XYZ file of C-alpha atoms in Angstrom:
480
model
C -9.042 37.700 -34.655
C -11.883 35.748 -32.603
C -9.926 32.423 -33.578
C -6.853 34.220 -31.702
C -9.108 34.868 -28.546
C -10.292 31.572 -27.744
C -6.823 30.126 -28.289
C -5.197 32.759 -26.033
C -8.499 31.556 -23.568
C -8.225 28.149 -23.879
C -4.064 28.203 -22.759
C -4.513 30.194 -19.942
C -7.454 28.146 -18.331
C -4.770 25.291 -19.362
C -1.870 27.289 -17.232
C -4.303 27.508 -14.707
C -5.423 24.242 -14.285
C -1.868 22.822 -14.052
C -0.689 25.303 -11.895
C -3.251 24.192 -9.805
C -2.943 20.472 -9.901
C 0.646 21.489 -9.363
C -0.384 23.266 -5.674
C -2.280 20.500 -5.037
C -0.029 17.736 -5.258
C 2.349 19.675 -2.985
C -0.458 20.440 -0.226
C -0.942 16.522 -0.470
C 3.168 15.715 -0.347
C 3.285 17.940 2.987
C 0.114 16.309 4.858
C 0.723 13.532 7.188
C -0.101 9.734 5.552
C -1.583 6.577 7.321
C 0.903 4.378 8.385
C 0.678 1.311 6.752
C 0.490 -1.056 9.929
C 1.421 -5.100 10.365
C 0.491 -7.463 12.580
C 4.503 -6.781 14.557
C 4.347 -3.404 14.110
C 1.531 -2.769 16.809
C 2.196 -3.354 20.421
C 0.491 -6.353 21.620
C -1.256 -4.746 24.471
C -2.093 -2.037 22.344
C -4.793 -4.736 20.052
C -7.728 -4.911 22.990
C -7.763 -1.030 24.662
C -6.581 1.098 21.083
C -9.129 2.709 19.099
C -8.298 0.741 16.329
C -9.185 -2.357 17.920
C -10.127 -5.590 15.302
C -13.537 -6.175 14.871
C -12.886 -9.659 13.146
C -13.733 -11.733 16.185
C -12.170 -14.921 14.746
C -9.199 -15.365 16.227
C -10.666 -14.612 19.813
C -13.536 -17.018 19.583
C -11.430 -20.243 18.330
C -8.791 -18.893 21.495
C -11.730 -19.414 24.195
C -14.520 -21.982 23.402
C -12.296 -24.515 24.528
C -11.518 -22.653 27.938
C -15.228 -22.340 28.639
C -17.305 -24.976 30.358
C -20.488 -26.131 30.426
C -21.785 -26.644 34.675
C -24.463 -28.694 35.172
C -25.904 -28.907 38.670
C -28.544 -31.077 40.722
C -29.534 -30.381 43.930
C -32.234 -32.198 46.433
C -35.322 -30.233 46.652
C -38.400 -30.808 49.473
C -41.770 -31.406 47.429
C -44.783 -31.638 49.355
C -47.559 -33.688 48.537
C -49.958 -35.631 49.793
C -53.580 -34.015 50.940
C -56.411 -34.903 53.998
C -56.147 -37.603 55.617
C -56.684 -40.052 59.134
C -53.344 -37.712 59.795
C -54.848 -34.420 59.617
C -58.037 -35.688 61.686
C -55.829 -36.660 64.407
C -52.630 -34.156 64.698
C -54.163 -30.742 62.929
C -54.425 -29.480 59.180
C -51.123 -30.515 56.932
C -49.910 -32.864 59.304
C -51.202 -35.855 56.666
C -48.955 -34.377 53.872
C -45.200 -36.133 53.120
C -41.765 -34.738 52.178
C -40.003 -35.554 49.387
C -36.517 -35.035 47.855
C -36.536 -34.131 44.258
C -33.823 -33.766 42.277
C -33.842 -29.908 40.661
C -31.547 -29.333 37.425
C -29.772 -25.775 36.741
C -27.055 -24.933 34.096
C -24.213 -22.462 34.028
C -20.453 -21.969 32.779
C -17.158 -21.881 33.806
C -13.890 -20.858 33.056
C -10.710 -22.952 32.728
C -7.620 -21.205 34.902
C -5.702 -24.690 35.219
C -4.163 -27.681 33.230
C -5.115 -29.502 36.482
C -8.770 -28.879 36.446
C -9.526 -25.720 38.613
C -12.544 -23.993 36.536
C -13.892 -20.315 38.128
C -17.965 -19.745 38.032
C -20.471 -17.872 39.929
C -21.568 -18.525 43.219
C -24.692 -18.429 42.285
C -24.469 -21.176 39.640
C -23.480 -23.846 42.214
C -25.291 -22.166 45.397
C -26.753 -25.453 47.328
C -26.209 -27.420 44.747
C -25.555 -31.468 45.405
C -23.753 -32.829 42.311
C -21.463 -30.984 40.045
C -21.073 -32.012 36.371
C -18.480 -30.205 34.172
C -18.490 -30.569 30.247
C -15.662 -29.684 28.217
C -16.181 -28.230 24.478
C -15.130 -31.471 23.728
C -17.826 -33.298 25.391
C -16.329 -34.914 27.936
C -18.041 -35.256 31.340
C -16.609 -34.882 34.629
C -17.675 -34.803 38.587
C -16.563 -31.762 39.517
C -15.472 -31.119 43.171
C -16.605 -27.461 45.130
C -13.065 -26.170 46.806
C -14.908 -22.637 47.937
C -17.164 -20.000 47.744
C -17.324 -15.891 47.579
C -21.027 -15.099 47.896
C -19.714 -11.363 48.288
C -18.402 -11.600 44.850
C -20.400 -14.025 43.529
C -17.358 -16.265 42.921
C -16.709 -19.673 43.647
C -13.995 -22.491 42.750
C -14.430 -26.183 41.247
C -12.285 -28.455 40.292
C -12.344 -31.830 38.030
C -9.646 -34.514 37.885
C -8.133 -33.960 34.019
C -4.879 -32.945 32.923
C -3.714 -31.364 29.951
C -6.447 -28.836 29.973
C -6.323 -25.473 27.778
C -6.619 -22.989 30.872
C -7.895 -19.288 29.617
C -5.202 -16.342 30.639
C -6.246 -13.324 32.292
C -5.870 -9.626 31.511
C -5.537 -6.836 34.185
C -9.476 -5.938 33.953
C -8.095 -2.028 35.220
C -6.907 -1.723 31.834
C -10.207 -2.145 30.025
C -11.716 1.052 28.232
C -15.144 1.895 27.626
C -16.134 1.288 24.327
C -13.531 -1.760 23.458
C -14.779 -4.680 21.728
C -15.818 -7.313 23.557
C -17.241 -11.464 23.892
C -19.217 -13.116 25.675
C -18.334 -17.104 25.944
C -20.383 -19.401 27.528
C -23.930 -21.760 27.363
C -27.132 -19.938 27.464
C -30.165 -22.431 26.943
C -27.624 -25.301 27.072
C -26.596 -23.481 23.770
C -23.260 -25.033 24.460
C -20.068 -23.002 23.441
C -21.863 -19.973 22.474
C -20.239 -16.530 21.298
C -21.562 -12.977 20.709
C -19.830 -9.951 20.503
C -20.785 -6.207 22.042
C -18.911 -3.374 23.381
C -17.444 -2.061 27.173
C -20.801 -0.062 28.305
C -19.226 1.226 31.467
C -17.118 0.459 34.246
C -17.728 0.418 38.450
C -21.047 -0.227 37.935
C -23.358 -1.223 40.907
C -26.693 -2.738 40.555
C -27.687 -4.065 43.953
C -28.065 -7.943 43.090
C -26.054 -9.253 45.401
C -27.182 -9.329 49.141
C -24.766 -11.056 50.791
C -22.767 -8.806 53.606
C -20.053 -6.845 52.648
C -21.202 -7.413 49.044
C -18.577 -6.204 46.418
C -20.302 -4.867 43.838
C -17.896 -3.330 40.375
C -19.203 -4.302 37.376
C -18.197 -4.044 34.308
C -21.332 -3.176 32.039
C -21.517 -4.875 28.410
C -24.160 -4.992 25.572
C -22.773 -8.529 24.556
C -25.801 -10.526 25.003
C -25.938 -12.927 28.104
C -28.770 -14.954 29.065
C -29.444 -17.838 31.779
C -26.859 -20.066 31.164
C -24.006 -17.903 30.219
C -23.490 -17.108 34.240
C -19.921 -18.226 35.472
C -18.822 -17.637 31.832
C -15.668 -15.251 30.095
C -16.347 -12.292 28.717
C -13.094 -11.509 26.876
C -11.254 -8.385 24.695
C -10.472 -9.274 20.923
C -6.535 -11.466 22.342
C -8.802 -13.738 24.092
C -8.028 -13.080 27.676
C -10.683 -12.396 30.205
C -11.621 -9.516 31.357
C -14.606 -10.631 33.625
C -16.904 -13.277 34.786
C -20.500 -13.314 33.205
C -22.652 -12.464 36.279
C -26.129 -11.154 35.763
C -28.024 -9.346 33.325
C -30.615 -6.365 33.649
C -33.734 -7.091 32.745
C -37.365 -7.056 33.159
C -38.453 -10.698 31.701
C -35.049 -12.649 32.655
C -33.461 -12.647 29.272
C -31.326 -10.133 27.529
C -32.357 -7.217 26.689
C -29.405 -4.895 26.022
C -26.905 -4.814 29.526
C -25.176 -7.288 31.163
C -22.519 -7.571 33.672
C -19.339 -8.935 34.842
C -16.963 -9.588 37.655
C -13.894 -7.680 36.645
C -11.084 -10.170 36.099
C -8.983 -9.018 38.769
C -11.103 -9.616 41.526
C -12.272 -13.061 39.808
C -8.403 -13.747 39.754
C -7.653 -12.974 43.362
C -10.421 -15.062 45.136
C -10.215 -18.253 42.742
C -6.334 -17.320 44.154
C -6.990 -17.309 47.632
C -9.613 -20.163 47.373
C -7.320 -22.629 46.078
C -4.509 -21.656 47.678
C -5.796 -20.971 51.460
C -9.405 -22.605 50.684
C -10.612 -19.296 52.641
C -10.766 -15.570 50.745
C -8.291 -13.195 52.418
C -10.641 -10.503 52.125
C -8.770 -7.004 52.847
C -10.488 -4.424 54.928
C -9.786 -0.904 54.830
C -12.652 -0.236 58.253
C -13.787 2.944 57.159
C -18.245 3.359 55.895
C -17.812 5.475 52.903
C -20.354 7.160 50.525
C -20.998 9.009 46.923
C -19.759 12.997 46.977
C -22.429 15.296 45.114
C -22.452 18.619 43.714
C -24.295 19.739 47.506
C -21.682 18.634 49.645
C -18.344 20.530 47.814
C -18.338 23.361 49.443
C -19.154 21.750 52.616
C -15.832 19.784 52.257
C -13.714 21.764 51.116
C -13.504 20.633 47.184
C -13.263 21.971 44.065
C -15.887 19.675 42.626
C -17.763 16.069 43.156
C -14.550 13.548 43.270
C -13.465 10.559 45.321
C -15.607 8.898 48.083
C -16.534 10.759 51.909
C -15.589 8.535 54.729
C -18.824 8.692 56.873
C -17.413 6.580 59.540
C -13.637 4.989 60.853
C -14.016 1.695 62.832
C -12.073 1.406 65.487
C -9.220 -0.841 65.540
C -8.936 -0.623 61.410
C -6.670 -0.151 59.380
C -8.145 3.172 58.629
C -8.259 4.372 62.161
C -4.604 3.126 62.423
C -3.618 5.133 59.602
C -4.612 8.446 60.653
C -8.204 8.325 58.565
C -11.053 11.347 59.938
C -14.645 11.483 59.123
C -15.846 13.988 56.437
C -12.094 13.094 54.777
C -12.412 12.847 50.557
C -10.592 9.655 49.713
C -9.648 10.768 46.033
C -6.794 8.092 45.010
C -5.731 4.413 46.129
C -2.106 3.376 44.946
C -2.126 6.838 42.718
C -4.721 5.690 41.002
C -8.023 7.820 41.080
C -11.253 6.694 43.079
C -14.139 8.167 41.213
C -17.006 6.018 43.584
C -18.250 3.717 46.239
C -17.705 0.797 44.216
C -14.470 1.959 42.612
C -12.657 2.053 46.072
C -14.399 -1.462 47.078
C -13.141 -2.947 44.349
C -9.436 -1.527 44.566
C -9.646 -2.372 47.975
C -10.826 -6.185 46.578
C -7.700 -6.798 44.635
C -5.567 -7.210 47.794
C -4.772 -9.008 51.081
C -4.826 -8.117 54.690
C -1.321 -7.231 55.404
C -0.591 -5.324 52.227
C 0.040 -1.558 52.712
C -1.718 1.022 50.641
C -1.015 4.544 49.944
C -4.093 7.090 50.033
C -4.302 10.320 48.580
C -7.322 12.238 51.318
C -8.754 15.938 51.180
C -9.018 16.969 54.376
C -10.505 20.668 54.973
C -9.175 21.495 51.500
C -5.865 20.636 51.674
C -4.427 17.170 50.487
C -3.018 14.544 52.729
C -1.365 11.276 51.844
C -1.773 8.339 54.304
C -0.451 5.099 54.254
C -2.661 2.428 56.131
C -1.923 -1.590 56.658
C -5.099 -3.857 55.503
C -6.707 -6.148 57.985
C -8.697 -9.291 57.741
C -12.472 -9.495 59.226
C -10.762 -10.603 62.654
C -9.280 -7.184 62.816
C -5.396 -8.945 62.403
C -3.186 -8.927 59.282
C -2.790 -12.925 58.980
C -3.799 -15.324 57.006
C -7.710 -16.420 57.878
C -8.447 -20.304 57.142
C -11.773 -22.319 57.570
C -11.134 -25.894 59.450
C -12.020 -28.968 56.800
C -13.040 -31.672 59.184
C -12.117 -35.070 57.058
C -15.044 -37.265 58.849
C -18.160 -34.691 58.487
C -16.592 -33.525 54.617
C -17.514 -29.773 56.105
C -15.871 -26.636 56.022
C -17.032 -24.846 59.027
C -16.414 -20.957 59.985
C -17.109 -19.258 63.054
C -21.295 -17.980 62.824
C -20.301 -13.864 61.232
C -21.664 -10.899 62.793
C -24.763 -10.487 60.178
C -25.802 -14.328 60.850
C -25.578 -13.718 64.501
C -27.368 -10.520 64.914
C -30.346 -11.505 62.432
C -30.705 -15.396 64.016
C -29.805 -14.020 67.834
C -27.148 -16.062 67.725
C -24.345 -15.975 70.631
C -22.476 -18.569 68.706
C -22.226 -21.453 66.463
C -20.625 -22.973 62.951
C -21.186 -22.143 60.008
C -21.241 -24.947 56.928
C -19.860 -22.988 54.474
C -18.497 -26.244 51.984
C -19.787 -29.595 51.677
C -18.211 -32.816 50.190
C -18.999 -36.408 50.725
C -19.007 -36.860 54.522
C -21.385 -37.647 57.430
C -22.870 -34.411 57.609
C -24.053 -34.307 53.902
C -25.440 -37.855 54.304
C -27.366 -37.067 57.464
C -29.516 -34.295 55.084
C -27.370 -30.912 56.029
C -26.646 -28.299 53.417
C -24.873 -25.909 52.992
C -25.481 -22.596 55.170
C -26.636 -24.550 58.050
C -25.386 -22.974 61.274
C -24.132 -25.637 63.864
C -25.225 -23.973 67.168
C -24.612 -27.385 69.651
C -23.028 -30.722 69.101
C -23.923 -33.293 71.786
C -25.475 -30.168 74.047
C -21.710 -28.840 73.730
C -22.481 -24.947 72.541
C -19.992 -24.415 69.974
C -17.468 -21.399 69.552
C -15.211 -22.145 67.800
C -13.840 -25.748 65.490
C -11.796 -26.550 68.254
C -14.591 -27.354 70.240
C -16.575 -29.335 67.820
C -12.900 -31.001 67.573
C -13.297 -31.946 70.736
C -16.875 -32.969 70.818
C -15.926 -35.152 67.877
C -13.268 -36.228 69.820
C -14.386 -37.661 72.408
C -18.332 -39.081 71.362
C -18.289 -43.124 71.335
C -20.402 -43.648 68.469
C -22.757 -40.867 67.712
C -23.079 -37.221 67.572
C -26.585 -35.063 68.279
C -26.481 -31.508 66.286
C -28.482 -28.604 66.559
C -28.840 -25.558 64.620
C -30.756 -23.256 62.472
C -30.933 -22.351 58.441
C -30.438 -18.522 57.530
C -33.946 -18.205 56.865
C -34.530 -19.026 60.573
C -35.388 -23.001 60.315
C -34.539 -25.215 63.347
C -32.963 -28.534 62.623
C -31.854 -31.560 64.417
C -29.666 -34.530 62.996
C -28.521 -37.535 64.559
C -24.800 -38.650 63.396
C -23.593 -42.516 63.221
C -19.870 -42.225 63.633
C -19.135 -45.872 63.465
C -20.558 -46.397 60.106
């Protein structure tokens, strides 16, 4: 009889179990299974900003070190020396100490956007800078030649005379999600053709580092490490296109210690663009002073809660002002797409030229407006704006801009805002140098140092001032 039990036991907890394995397998049948994926089956554009990203970095590195440069700069430096002497007894303290140029070395990167030569790097890399050596990966050397300059982006353009170069594609930076995988490409500590890896840390960041006027400031934030060097490099998502220009990094001993930053791609794009096709940028101005909205000011304008950018000011004769813009108005979208701060707007702005439209989405006492406004250039017009390259002084010269004129007290003048091999860089003048008289002509405008030019018989007299407020004369032989 107990034999009879267990047995009569044992089969049920056997029925049991199989009618349980049996519920199992059917609650496993009717859940929804992992696609099994290939390399065709995902959307190419899909790789970089999906969640399931690669994180074998491979492929992306062997795709870029080639694009990325090595910049070398030297630039001619005054060093003092010299101490007390028969000088000093004479004329007054220091007056017995020389000048003397000295070459001074930096490093950088660069990016490859040409077969033809024409590399993108920072501003800052070849700021002042006298000669301009480019290395490939494949350690060739090359003079490279300076075709123009963004200080308010921190971009600039070179060029070297190669062909068949490997030029690096670009992705539409707008596109880039926090979080995405990331490299950074370039040569810190003459580390040449150096790759690490990080993440997107955020977008539309500002940091204040850039002081030039009308600064454009819309990071994109990366833990990638960058260090001295890497400057003018690519940071790129895991197809190998770039998504920014290595700028800057924050930190407190001037190495990397966990952020870094980059020019988004499409504002890199646009002024290498404009700089080698116009050798000017065609920098787009909306005319409006706009700041941050905070959780104190939504009731005041009429909001739901903190969005978009307040318009503080309309200048007159913008493209704002032309378009129907009002102080206290929220701007909350550019083109349809949302405008979440300062630097957000600026860089939207960035991407375009004066004479494109744009549509804007306002709140205006609560209710929502759309606007469409026409973008001029700095002259307040909606052509193109070029600088004059004057073949016999190698100089591209500007008219002295409002910041320059106001801080100096300058009525006029010319700016030097490119050098190349001419009379004016072998008579000592760099770039930044404001032209203020030529022959005790005051100068207004090219045309008149044109004319100046013109009609000197063998020399010309200049007169002007640095930025930082030094005077300086140079005497010109134009029959050499």
């Amino acid at each position: 009889m107990e034999i009879r039990k267990y047995v009569l036991a044992a089969g049920a907890s056997l029925a049991c179990a199989a009618f349980g394995a049996y519920l199992f397998a059917r609650y496993e049948a009717a859940q929804p299974q992992p696609m099994a994926l290939t390399q065709q089956d995902v959307p190419l554009r899909n790789v970089a900003y999906g969640s399931s990203a690669p994180t074998d970095f491979t492929d992306a590195a062997e795709m870029t070190v080639n694009g990325v440069v090595h910049v070398k700069v030297t630039q001619q430096t005054e060093q003092t020396y010299g101490g007390t002497d028969i000088f000093d007894f004479f004329f007054g303290p220091g007056m017995g100490r020389r000048q003397q140029l000295q070459p001074v070395q930096g490093a950088g990167s660069g990016v490859i956007i040409s077969a033809d030569g024409y590399i993108v790097t920072n501003n800052h890399v070849i700021d002042g800078a006298d000669d301009i050596e480019v290395v490939l990966n494949d350690k060739r050397n090359f003079k490279a030649k300076l075709i123009g300059t963004d200080p308010t982006t921190d971009i600039a353009l070179i060029k070297i005379e190669a062909d068949g170069l490997k030029p690096l594609h670009f992705a539409n930076s707008d596109g880039v999600k926090v979080g995405e995988w990331v490299l950074a490409v370039g040569n810190p500590f003459n580390l040449t053709s150096t790759v690490t890896a990080g993440i997107v840390s955020a977008k539309g960041r500002h940091v204040g580092i850039n002081t030039s006027n009308m600064a454009i400031e819309s990071f994109i934030q990366t833990d990638a490490a960058v260090n001295p060097g890497n400057s003018g490099g690519a940071l790129v998502n895991t197809r190998g296109e770039v998504i920014g220009i290595n700028t800057a990094i924050a930190s407190p001993t001037g190495s990397f210690s966990g952020y870094s930053f980059a020019v988004p791609s499409n504002i890199a794009q646009k002024v290498a663009q404009d700089l080698m096709t116009y050798g000017e940028v065609q920098r787009a101005l909306l005319g409006v002073t706009i700041g941050e909205v905070d959780a104190s000011m939504v009731k005041d304008l009429g909001l739901d809660k903190p969005c978009g950018v307040v318009v503080a000011s309309v200048s007159d004769g913008g493209a704002a002002k032309e378009a129907g813009v009002k102080e206290r108005d929220v701007i909350t979208k550019l083109d349809d797409e949302e405008v979440n701060s300062v630097p957000d707007l600026q860089s939207r702005v960035a991407q375009h030229r004066p004479g494109d439209s744009i549509k804007l989405t306002i709140i205006r006492d609560g209710k929502t407006v759309e606007l469409v406004a026409t973008l001029r250039n700095i002259r307040g017009t909606t052509g193109v704006v070029k600088g004059a390259d004057t073949s016999l002084l190698g100089a591209k010269l500007t008219p002295v801009n409002e910041s320059d004129s106001k801080n100096l007290g300058l009525r006029y003048g010319l700016k030097v805002d490119g050098l190349s091999n001419g009379k004016l860089k072998e008579a000592g003048v760099r770039e930044g140098f404001i032209i203020t008289k030529a022959n005790r002509v005051p100068l207004t405008s090219v045309k008149d140092f044109q004319q100046v030019i013109a009609s000197a018989s063998d020399g010309l007299f200049i007169a002007g001032v640095y930025p930082d407020g030094r005077v300086r004369y140079f005497a010109i032989d134009l029959q050499q």
